[in-house]
Structures are given as C-alpha cells and as structure tokens.
PDB file of C-alpha atoms in Angstrom:
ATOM      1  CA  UNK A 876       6.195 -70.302-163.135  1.00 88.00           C
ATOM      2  CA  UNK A 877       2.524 -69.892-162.230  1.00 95.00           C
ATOM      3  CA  UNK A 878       0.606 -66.988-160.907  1.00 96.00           C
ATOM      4  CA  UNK A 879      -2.720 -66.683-158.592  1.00 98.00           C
ATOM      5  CA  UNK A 880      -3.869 -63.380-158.533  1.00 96.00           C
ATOM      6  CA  UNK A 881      -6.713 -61.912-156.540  1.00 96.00           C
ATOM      7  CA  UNK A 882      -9.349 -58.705-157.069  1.00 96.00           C
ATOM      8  CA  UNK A 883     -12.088 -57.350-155.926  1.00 97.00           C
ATOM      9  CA  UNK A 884     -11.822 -56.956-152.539  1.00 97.00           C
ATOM     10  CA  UNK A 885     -12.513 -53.827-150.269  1.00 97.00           C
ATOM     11  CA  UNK A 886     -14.830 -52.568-147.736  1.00 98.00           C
ATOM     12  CA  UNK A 887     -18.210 -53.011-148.365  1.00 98.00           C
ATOM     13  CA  UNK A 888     -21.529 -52.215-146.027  1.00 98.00           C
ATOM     14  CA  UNK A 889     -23.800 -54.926-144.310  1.00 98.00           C
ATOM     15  CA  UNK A 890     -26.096 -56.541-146.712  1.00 97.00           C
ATOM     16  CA  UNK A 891     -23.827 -55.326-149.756  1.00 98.00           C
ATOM     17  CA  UNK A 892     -22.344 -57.269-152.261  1.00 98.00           C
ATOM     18  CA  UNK A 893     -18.797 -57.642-153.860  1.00 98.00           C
ATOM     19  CA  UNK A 894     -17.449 -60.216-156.780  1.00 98.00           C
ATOM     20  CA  UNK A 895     -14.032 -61.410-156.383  1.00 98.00           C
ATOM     21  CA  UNK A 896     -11.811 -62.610-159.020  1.00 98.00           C
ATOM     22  CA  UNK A 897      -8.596 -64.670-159.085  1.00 98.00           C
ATOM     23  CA  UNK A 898      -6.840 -64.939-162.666  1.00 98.00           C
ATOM     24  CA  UNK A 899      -4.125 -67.874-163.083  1.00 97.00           C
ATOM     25  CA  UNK A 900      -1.090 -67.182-165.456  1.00 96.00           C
ATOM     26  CA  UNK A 901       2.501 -68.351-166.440  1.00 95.00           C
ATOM     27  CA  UNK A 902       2.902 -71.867-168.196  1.00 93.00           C
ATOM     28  CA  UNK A 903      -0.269 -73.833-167.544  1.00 95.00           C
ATOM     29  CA  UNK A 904      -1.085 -77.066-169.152  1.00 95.00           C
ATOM     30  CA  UNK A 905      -4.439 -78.047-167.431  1.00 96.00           C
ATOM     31  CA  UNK A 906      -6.418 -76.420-164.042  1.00 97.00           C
ATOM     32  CA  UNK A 907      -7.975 -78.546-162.503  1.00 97.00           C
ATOM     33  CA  UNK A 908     -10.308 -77.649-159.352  1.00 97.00           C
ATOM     34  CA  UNK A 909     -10.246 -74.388-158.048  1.00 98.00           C
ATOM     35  CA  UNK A 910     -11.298 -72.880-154.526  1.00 98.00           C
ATOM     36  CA  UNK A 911     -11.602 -69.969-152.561  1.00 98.00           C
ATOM     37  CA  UNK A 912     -10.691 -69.649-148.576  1.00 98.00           C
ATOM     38  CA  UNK A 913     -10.737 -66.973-146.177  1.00 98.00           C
ATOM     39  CA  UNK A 914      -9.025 -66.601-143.208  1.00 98.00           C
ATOM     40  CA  UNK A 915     -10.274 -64.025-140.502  1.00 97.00           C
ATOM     41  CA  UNK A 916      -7.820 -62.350-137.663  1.00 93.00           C
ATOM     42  CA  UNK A 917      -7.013 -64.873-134.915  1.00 95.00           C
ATOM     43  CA  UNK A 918      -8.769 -67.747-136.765  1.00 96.00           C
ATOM     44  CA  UNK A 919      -7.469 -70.787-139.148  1.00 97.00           C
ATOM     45  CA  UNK A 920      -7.882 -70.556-142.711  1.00 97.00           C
ATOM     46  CA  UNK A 921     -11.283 -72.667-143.680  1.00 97.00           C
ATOM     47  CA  UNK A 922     -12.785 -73.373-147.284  1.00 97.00           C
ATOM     48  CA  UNK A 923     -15.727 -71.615-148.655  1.00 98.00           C
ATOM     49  CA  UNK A 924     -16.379 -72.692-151.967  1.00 98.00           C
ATOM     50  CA  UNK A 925     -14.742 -75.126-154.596  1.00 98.00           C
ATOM     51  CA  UNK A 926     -15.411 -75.818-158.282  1.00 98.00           C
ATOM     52  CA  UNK A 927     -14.114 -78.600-160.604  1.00 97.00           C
ATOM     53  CA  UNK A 928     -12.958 -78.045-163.695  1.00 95.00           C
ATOM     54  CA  UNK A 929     -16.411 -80.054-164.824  1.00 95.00           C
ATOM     55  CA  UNK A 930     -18.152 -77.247-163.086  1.00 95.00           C
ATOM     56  CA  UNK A 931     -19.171 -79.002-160.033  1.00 97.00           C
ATOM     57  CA  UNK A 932     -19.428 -76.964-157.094  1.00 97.00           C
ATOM     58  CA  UNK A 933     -19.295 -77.165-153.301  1.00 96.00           C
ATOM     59  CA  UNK A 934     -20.191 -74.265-150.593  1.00 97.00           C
ATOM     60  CA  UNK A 935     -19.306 -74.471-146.777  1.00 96.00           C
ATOM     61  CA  UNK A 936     -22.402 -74.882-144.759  1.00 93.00           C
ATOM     62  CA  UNK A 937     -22.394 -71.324-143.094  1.00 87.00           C
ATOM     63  CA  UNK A 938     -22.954 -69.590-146.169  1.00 88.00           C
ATOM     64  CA  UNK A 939     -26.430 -70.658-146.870  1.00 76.00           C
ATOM     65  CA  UNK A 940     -26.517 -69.379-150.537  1.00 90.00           C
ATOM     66  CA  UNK A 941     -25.080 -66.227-150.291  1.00 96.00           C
ATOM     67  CA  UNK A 942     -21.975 -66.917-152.354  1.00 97.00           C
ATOM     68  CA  UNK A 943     -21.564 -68.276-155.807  1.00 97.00           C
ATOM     69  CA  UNK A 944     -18.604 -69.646-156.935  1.00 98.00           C
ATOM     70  CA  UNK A 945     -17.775 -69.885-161.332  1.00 98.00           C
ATOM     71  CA  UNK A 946     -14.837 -70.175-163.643  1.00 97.00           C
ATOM     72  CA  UNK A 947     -13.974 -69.183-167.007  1.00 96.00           C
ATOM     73  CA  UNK A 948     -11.452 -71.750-168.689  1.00 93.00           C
ATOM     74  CA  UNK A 949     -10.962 -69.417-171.111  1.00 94.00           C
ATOM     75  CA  UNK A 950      -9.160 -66.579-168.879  1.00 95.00           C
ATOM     76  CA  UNK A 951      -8.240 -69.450-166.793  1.00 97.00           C
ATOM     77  CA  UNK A 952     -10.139 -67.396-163.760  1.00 98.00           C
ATOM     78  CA  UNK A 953     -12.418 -67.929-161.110  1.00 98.00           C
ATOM     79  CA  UNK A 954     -14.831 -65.716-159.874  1.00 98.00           C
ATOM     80  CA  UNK A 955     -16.959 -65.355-156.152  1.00 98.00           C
ATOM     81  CA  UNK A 956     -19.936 -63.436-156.651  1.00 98.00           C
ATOM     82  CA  UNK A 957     -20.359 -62.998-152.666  1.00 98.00           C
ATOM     83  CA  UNK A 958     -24.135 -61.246-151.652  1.00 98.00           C
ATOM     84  CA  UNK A 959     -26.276 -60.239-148.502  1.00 97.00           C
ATOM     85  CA  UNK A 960     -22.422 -59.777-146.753  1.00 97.00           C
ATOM     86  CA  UNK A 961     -22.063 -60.163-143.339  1.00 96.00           C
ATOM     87  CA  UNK A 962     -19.183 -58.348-140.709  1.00 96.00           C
ATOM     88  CA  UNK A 963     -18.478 -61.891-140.005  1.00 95.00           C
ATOM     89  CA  UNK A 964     -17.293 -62.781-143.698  1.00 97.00           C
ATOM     90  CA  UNK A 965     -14.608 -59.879-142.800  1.00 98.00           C
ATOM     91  CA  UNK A 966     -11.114 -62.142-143.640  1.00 98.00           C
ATOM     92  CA  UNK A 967      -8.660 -62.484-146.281  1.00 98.00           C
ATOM     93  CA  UNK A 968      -9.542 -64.240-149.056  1.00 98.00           C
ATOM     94  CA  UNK A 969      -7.466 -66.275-150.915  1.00 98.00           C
ATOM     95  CA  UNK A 970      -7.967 -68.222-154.260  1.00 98.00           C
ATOM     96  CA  UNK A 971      -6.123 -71.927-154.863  1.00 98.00           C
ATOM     97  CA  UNK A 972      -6.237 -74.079-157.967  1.00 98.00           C
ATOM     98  CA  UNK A 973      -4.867 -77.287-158.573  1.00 98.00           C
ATOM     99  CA  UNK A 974      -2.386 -76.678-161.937  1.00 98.00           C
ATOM    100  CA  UNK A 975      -0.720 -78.859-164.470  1.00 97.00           C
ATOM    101  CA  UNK A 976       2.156 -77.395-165.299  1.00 95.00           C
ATOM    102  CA  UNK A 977       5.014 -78.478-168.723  1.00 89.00           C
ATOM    103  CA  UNK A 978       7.254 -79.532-165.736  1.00 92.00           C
ATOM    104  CA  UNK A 979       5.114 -80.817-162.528  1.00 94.00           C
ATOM    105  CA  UNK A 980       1.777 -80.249-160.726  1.00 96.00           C
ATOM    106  CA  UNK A 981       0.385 -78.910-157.465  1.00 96.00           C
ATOM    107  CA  UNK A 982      -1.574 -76.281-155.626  1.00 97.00           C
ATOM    108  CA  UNK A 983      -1.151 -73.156-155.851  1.00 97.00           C
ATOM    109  CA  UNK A 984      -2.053 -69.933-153.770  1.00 98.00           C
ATOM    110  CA  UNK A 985      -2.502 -66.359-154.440  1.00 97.00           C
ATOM    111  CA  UNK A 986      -1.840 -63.472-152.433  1.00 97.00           C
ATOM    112  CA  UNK A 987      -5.452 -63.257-150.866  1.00 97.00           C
ATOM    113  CA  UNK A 988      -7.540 -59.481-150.675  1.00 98.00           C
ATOM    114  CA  UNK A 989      -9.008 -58.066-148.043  1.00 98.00           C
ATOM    115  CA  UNK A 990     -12.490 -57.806-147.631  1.00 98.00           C
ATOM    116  CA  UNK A 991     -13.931 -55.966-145.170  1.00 98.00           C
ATOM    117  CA  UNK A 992     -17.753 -55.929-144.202  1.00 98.00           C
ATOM    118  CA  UNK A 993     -18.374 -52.795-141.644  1.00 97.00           C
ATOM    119  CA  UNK A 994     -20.920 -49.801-141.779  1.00 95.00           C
TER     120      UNK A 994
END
C-alpha cells in the first residue's frame, strides 16, 4: 500500500512564506510526476505546480513566481517552497504523484493541509 503525506501547513501572515512537504511511502517501485493542488472553500480543486521525475516543472499562471515546486528521489518527497503569500492562496493543499507500484500503478492523493493566509 502507498502513502501521500502532507506538512507544513498553518496560518501564516500576508507577504509570509511557508514550505510544504509531501513524503510518499509503502512499496514503491518508480514515482513518476508529482503535483501539488489546492482547493479553496466553495471552489473546485485546480493545479498549481507539477514536476516530472526528470525535474521538469510547470506553475499555474496566477502564481507569477511565487511558488517553487522540487523533489528529492531520495526521500521520495516533494517539496512547495510557497513566498510573498496571499489570503487568496488560503485552501487545502493536497500533494499527488503518479506511483509504480510491485502490483499496479496510478495516482495517488494525500490527505491535503491547511494553509491559511490572514493577518
């Protein structure tokens, strides 16, 4: 069985900063591309960021720059080093890769943090 889980979330001031982090587990043969969504109250969940597992990276429009996304393959982990926050990047976020198990492949999710922008 395989295992997203997130950290770093929390409540965090206008124009503050927070890096989340999503660690994969259980009995992985490959990961391939990894992502981060959000999903704010009343609204569909949307992409921010994606990364291959060739390191090539993608960013929804809206940010502008402001997030980064990176992975470790060795702690089979990807990070979101998220900057110059915003109350409307207040959502859940929630991490997905793309795993090769022994037994089958797929996406999976984790159980998304909360991160809260507000002064």
């Amino acid at each position: 069985q395989v295992q997203l889980v997130e950290s770093g979330g929390g409540l965090v001031q206008p124009g503050g900063s927070l890096r989340l982090s999503c660690a994969a587990s259980g009995r992985i043969f490959t990961i391939y591309n990894m992502a981060w969504y959000r999903q704010a109250p009343g609204k569909e969940r949307e992409l921010v960021a994606g990364i291959t597992s060739g390191g090539i990276t993608n960013y929804a429009d809206y940010l502008k720059g402001r997030f980064t996304i990176s992975r470790d393959g060795t702690k089979n982990t990807v990070y979101l080093q998220m900057n110059s926050l915003k109350p409307e990047d207040t959502a859940v976020y929630y991490c997905k890769a793309f795993i090769r198990t022994w037994s089958t492949s797929g996406d999976y999710w984790g159980q998304g943090t909360q991160v809260t922008v507000s002064s």
